[in-house]
Short mmCIF file of C-alpha atoms and ligand atoms in Angstrom, two decimals:
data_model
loop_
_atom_site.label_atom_id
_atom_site.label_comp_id
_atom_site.label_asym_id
_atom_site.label_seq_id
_atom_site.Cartn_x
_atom_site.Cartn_y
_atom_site.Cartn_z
CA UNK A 1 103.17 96.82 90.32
CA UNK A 2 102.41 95.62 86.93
CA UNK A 3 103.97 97.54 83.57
CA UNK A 4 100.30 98.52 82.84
CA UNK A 5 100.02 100.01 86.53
CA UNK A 6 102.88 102.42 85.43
CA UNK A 7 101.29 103.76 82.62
CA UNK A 8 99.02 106.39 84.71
CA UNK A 9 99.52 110.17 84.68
CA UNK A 10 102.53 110.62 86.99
CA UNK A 11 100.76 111.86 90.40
CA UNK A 12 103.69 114.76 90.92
CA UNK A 13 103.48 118.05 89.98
CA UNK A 14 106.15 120.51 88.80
CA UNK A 15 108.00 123.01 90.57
CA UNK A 16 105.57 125.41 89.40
CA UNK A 17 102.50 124.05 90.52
CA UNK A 18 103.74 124.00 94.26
CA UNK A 19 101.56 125.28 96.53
CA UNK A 20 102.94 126.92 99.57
CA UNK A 21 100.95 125.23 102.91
CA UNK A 22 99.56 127.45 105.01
CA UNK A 23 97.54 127.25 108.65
CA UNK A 24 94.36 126.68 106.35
CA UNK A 25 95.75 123.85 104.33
CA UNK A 26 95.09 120.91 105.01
CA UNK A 27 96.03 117.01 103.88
CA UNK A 28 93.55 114.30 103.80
CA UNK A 29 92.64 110.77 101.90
CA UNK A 30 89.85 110.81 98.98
CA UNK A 31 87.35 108.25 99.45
CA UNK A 32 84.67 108.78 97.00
CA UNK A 33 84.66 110.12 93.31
CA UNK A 34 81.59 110.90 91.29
CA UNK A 35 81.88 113.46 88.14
CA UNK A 36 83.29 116.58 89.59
CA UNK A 37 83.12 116.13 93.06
CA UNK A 38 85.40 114.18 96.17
CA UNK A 39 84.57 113.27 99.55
CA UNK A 40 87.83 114.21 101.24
CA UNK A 41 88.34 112.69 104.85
CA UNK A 42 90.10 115.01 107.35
CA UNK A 43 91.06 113.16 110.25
CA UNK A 44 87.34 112.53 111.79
CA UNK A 45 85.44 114.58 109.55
CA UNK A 46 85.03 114.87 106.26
CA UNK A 47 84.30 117.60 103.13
CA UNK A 48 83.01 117.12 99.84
CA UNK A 49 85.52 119.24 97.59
CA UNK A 50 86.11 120.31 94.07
CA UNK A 51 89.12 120.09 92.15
CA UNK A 52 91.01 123.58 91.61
CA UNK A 53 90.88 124.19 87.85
CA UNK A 54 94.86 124.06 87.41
CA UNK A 55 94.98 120.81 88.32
CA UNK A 56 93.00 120.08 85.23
CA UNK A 57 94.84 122.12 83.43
CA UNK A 58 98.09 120.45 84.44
CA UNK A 59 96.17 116.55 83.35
CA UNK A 60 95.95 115.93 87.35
CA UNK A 61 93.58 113.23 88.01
CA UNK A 62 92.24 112.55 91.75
CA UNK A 63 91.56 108.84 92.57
CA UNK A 64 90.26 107.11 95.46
CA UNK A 65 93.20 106.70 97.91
CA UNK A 66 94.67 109.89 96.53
CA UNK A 67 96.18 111.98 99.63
CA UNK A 68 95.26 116.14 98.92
CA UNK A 69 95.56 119.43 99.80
CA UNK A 70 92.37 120.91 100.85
CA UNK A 71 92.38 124.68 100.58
CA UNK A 72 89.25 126.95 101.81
CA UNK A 73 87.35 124.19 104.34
CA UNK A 74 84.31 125.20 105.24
CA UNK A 75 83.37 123.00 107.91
CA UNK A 76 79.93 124.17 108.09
CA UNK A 77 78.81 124.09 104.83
CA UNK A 78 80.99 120.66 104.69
CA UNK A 79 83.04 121.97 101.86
CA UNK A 80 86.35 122.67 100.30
CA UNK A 81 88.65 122.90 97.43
CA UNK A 82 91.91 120.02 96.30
CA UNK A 83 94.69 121.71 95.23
CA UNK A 84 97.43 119.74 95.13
CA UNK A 85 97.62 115.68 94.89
CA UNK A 86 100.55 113.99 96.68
CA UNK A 87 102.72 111.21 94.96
CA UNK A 88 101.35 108.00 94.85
CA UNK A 89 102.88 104.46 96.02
CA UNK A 90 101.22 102.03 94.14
CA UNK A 91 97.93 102.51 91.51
CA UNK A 92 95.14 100.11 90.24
CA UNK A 93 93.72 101.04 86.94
CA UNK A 94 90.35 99.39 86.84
CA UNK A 95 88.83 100.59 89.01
CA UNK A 96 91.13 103.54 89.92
CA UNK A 97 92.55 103.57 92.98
CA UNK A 98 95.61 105.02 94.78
CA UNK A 99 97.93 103.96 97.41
CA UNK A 100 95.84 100.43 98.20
CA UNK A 101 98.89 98.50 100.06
CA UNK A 102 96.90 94.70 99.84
CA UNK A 103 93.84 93.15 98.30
CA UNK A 104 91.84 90.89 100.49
CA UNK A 105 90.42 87.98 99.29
CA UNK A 106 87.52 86.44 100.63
CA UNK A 107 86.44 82.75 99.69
CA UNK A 108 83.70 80.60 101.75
CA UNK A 109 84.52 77.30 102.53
CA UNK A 110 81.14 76.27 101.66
CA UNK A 111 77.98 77.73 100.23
CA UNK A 112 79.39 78.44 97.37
CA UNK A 113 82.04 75.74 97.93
CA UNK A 114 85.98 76.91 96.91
CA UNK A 115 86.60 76.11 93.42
CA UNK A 116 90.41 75.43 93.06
CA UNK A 117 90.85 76.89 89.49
CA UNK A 118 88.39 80.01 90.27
CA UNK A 119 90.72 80.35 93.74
CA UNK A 120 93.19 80.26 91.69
CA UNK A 121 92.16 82.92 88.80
CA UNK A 122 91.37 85.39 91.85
CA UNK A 123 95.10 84.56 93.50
CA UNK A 124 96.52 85.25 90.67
CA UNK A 125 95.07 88.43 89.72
CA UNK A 126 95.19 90.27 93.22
CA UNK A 127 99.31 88.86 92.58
CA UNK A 128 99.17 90.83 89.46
CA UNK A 129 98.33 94.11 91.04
CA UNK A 130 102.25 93.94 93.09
CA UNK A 131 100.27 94.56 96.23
CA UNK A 132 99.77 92.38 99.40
CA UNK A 133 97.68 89.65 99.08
CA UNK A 134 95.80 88.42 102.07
CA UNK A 135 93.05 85.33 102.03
CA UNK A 136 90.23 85.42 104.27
CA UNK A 137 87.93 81.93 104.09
CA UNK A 138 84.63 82.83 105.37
CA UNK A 139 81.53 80.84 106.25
CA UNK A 140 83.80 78.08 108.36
CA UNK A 141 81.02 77.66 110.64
CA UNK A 142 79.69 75.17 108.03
CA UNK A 143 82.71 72.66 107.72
CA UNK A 144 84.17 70.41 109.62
CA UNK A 145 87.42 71.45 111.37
CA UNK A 146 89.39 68.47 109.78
CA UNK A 147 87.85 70.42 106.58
CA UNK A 148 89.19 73.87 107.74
CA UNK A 149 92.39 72.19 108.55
CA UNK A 150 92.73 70.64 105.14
CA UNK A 151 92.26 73.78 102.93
CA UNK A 152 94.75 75.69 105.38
CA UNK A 153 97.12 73.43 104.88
CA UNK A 154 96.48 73.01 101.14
CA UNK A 155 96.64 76.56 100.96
CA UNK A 156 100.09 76.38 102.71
CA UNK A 157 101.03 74.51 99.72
CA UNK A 158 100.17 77.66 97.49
CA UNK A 159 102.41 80.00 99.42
CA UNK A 160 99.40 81.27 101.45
CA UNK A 161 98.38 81.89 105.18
CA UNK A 162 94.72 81.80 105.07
CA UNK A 163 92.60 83.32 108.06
CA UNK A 164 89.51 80.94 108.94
CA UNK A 165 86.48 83.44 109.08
CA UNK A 166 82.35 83.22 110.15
CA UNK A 167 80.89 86.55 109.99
CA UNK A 168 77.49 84.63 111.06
CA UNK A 169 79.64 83.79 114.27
CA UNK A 170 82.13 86.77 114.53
CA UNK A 171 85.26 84.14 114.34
CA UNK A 172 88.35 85.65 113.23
CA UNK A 173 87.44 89.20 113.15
CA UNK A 174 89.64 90.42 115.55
CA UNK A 175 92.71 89.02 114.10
CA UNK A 176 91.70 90.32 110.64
CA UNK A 177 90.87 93.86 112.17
CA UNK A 178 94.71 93.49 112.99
CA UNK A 179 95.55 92.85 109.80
CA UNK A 180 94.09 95.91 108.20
CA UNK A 181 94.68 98.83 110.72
CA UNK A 182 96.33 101.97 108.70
CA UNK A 183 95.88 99.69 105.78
CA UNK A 184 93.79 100.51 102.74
CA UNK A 185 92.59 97.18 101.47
CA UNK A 186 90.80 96.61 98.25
CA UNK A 187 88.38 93.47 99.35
CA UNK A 188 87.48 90.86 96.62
CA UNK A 189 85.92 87.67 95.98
CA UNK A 190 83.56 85.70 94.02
CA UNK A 191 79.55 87.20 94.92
CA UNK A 192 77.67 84.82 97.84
CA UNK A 193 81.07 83.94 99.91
CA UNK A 194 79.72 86.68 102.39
CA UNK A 195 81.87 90.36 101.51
CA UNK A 196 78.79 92.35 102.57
CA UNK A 197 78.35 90.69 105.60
CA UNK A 198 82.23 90.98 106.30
CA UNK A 199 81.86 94.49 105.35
CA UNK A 200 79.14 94.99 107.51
CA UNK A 201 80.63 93.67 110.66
CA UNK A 202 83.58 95.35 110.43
CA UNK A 203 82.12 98.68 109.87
CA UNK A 204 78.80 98.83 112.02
CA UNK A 205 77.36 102.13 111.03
CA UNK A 206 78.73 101.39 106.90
CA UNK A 207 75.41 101.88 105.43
CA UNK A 208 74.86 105.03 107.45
CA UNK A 209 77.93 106.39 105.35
CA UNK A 210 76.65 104.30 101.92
CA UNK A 211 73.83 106.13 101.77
CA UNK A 212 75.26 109.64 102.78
CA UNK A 213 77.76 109.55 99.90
CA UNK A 214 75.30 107.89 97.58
CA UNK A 215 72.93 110.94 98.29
CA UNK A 216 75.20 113.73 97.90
CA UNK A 217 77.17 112.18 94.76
CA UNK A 218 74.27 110.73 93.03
CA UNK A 219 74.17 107.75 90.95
CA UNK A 220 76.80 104.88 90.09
CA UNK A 221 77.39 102.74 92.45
CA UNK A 222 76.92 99.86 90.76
CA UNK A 223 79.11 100.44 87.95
CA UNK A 224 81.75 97.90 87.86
CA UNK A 225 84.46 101.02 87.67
CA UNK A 226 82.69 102.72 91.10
CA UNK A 227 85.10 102.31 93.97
CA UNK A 228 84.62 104.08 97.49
CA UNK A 229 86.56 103.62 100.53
CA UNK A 230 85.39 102.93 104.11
CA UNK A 231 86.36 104.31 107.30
CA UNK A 232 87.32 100.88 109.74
CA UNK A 233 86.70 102.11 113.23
CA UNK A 234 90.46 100.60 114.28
CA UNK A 235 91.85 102.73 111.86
CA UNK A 236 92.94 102.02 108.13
CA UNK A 237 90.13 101.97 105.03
CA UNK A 238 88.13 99.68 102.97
CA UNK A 239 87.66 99.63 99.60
CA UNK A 240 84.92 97.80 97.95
CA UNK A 241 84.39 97.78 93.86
CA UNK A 242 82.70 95.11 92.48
CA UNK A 243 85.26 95.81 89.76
CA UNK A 244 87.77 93.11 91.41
CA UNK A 245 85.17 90.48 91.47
CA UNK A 246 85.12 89.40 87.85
CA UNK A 247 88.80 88.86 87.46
CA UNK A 248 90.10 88.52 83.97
CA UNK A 249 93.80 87.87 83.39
CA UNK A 250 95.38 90.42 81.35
CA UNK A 251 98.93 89.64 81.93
CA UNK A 252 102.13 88.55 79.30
CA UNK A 253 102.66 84.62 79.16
CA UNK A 254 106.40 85.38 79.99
CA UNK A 255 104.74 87.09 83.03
CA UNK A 256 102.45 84.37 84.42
CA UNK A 257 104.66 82.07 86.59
CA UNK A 258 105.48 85.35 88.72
CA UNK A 259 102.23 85.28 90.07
CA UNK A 260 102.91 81.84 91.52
CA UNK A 261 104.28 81.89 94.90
CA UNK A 262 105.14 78.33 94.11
CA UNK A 263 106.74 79.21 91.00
CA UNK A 264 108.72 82.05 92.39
CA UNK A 265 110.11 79.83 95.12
CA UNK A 266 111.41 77.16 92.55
CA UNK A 267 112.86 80.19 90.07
CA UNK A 268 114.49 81.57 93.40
CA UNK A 269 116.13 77.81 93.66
CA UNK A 270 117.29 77.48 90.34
CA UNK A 271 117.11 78.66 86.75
CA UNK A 272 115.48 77.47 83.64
CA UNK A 273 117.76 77.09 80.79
CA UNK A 274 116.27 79.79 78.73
CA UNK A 275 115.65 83.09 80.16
CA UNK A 276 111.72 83.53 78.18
CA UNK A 277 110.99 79.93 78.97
CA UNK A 278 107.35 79.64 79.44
CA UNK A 279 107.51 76.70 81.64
CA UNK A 280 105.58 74.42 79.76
CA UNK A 281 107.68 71.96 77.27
CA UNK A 282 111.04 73.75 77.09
CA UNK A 283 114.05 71.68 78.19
CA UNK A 284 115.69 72.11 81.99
CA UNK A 285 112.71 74.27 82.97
CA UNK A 286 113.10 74.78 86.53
CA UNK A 287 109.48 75.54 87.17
CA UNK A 288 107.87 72.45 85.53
CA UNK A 289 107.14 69.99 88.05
CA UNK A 290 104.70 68.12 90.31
CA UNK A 291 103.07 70.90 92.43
CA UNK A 292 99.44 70.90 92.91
CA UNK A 293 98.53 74.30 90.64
CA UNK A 294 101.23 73.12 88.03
CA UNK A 295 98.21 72.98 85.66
CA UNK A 296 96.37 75.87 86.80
CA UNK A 297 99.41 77.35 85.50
CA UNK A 298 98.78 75.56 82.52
CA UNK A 299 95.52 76.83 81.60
CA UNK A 300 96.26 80.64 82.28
CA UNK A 301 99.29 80.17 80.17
CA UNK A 302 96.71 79.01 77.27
CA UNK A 303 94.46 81.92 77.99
CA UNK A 304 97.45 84.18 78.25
CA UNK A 305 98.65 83.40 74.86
CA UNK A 306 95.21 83.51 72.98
CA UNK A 307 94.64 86.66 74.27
CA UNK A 308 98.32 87.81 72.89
CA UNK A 309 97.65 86.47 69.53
CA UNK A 310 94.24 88.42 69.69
CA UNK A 311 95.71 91.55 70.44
CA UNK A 312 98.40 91.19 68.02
CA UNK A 313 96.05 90.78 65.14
CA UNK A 314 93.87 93.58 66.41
CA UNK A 315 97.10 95.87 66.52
CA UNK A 316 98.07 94.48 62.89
CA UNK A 317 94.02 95.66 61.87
CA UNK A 318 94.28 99.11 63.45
CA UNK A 319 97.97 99.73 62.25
CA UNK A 320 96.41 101.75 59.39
CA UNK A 321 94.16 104.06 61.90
CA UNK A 322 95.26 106.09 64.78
CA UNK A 323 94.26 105.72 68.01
CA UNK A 324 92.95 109.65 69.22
CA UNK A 325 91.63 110.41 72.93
CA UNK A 326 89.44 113.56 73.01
CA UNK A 327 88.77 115.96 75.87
CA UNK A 328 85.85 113.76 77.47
CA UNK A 329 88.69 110.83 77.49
CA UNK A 330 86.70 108.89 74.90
CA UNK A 331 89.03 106.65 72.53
CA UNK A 332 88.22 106.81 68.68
CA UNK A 333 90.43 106.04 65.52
CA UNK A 334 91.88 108.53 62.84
CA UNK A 335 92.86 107.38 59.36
CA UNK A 336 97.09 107.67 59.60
CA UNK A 337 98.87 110.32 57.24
CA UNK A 338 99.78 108.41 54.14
CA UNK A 339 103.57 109.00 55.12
CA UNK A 340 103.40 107.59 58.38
CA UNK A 341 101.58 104.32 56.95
CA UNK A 342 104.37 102.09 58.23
CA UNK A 343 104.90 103.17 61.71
CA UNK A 344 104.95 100.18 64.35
CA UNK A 345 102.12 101.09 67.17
CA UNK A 346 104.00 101.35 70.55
CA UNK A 347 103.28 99.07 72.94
CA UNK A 348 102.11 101.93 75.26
CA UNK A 349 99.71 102.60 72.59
CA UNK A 350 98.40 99.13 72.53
CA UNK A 351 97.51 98.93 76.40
CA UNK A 352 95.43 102.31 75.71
CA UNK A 353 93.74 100.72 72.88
CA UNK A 354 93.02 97.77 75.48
CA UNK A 355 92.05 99.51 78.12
CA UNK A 356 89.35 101.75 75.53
CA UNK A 357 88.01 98.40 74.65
CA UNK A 358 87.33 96.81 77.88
CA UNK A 359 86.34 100.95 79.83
CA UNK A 360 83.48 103.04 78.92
CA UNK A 361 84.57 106.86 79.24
CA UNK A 362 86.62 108.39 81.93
CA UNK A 363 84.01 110.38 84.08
CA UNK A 364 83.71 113.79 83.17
CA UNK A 365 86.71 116.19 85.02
CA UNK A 366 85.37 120.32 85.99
P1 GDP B 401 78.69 88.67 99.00
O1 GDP B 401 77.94 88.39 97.74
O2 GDP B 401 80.09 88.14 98.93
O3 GDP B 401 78.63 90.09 99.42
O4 GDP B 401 77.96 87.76 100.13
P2 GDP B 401 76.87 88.19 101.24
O5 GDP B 401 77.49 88.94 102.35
O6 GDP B 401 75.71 88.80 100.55
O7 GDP B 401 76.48 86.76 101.80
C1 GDP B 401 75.87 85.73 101.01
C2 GDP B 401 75.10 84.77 101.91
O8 GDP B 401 75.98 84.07 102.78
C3 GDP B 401 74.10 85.48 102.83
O9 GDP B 401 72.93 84.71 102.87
C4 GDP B 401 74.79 85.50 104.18
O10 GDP B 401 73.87 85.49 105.24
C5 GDP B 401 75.58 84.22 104.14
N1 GDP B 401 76.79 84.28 105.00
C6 GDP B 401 77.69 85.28 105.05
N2 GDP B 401 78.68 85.00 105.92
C7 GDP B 401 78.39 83.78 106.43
C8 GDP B 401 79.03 82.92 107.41
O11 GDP B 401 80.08 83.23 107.99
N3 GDP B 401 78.44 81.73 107.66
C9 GDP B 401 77.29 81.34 107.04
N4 GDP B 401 76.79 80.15 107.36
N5 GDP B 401 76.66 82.11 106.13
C10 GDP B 401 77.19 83.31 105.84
ZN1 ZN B 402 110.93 77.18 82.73
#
């Protein structure tokens, strides 16, 4: 998990807030959020609950992936009530989601044909998030098998496994069925490499469930922050947020080469000389070198540090404001008391003020 990952409310809840199970209590996954409501799945059914008012009180947010408490089902009328939300094992921030254990992603090895650098930018984001990576390249149906056989083996080179994938000819589905039972996998991927239709033929009846949700939670779908999970029918869930399909870096230079499997192999080897050596002109680097995404590394690094300097001149601009959040979880600036003029921003302070730049508002809470 990335430092930024850490920064979210802490899932647990205190002593106090316990709730004591009983025979109507029941645990379940979130799969949908929109404004004050969650579509709660319960083994093969599923309730569209509220969220108890103490858990507001108490700063609890519910994600997507979140596993709850459900008090007061009422199967019939299909609804119920979250009152407690478990520990989570790993978070993404934008979009929100809980308890994802590997990202998916899906090139086409033609039709849009794969773009090393873009293949690249995607790797090295879903690396970012700490989770699982897995690569899926669809659309093989159009290339050549010395083709397929080339990238796979190129893709060896990289530090990944790739799975060779036609949804218009159901190849590979089975084996990547496998590879995401009792899974929840957040699925990404430049637009036209063929996620719907993936989606789609993995989950026959998904736009049954689409537009249920969409009808009971109303609008947003679209929104690059909506995320909603979908039931495989081998087991595990989906997620699909167009939110992971415009990656932009946002990690530390000193950060960068861990997001190379390549990199991390020659680190794992041997040492550079200095310990925040960026890998790029320092002397007795041990990651410098003649592997094929050497310079991809390169140009991250670039962006990487532009973006640093950016922030760190923002920071420097704002040092005389303070960053407030009020109740609807909208970011605005205060002037500073003239005493406290001097006081460094922390650096926890400067992700918020990153993440208000880049998010629109939290969605309203009951
Ligand atoms: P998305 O933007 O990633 O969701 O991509 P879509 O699922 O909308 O697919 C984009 C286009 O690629 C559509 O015209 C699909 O019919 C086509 N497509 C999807 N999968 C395959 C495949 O395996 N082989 C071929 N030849 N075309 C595909
Ligand atoms: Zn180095």
């Amino acid at each position: 998990m990335s430092a930024e990952l850490d920064q979210q409310p802490n899932a647990q809840t205190s002593e106090n807030d316990s709730v004591i199970a009983s025979s109507e209590d029941l645990v379940g996954t979130v799969l949908a959020v929109q404004a004050n409501y969650y579509w709660v799945q319960l083994g093969d059914k599923s309730l569209l609950c509220t969220r108890r008012s103490r858990l507001k009180k108490i700063g609890q947010q519910v994600w997507v992936g979140d596993r709850v408490q459900v008090e007061e089902p009422d199967w019939a009328g299909g609804r119920g009530a979250i009152a407690q939300v478990f520990p989570r094992d790993s978070e993404l921030d934008r979009p929100p989601i809980a308890n994802a254990d590997q990202i998916l992603l899906v090139f086409a090895l033609a039709d849009p044909n794969p773009e090393p650098l873009q293949l690249s930018r995607f790797l090295i984001k879903a690396e970012s998030t700490g989770l699982e990576v897995c690569l899926g390249l669809n659309k093989s149906d159009l290339v050549s098998a010395e083709m397929q056989a080339e990238w796979r083996d190129r893709l060896q080179q990289w530090g990944y496994q790739s799975q060779m994938l036609s949804t218009q000819h159901q190849m590979g589905l089975d084996n990547l069925q496998t590879q995401l039972k009792q899974k929840i996998t957040v699925i990404s991927g430049p637009s036209g490499v063929g996620k719907s239709s993936l989606i789609n033929q993995l989950i026959p009846d998904v736009d049954l469930r689409v537009g249920s949700v969409s009808g009971k939670l109303g609008r947003g779908r679209h929104t690059t922050r909506h995320v909603e999970l979908f039931e495989l029918p081998g087991g595990g869930l989906l997620a699909d947020t167009p939110g992971f399909n415009q990656p932009d870096l946002d990690c530390a230079p000193v950060e960068l080469a861990d997001f190379f499997p390549e990199a991390r192999q020659r680190l794992a080897e041997a040492n550079c000389q200095f310990s925040n050596c960026l890998h790029r002109d320092e002397p007795n680097c041990a990651v410098r070198g003649d592997w094929e995404r050497y310079e991809h590394y390169l140009v991250f690094l670039e962006e990487a540090i532009a973006r640093q300097t950016q922030l760190q001149q923002k920071t420097d601009q704002d040092s005389s404001m303070k960053l407030k959040i009020n109740q609807k979880g909208e970011s605005y600036y205060e002037p500073r008391l003239e005493s406290k003029k001097y006081r460094r921003q922390s650096r926890r302070t400067q992700h918020q003020t990153l993440d208000a730049m880049i998010w629109d508002a939290e969605p309203e809470e009951d």
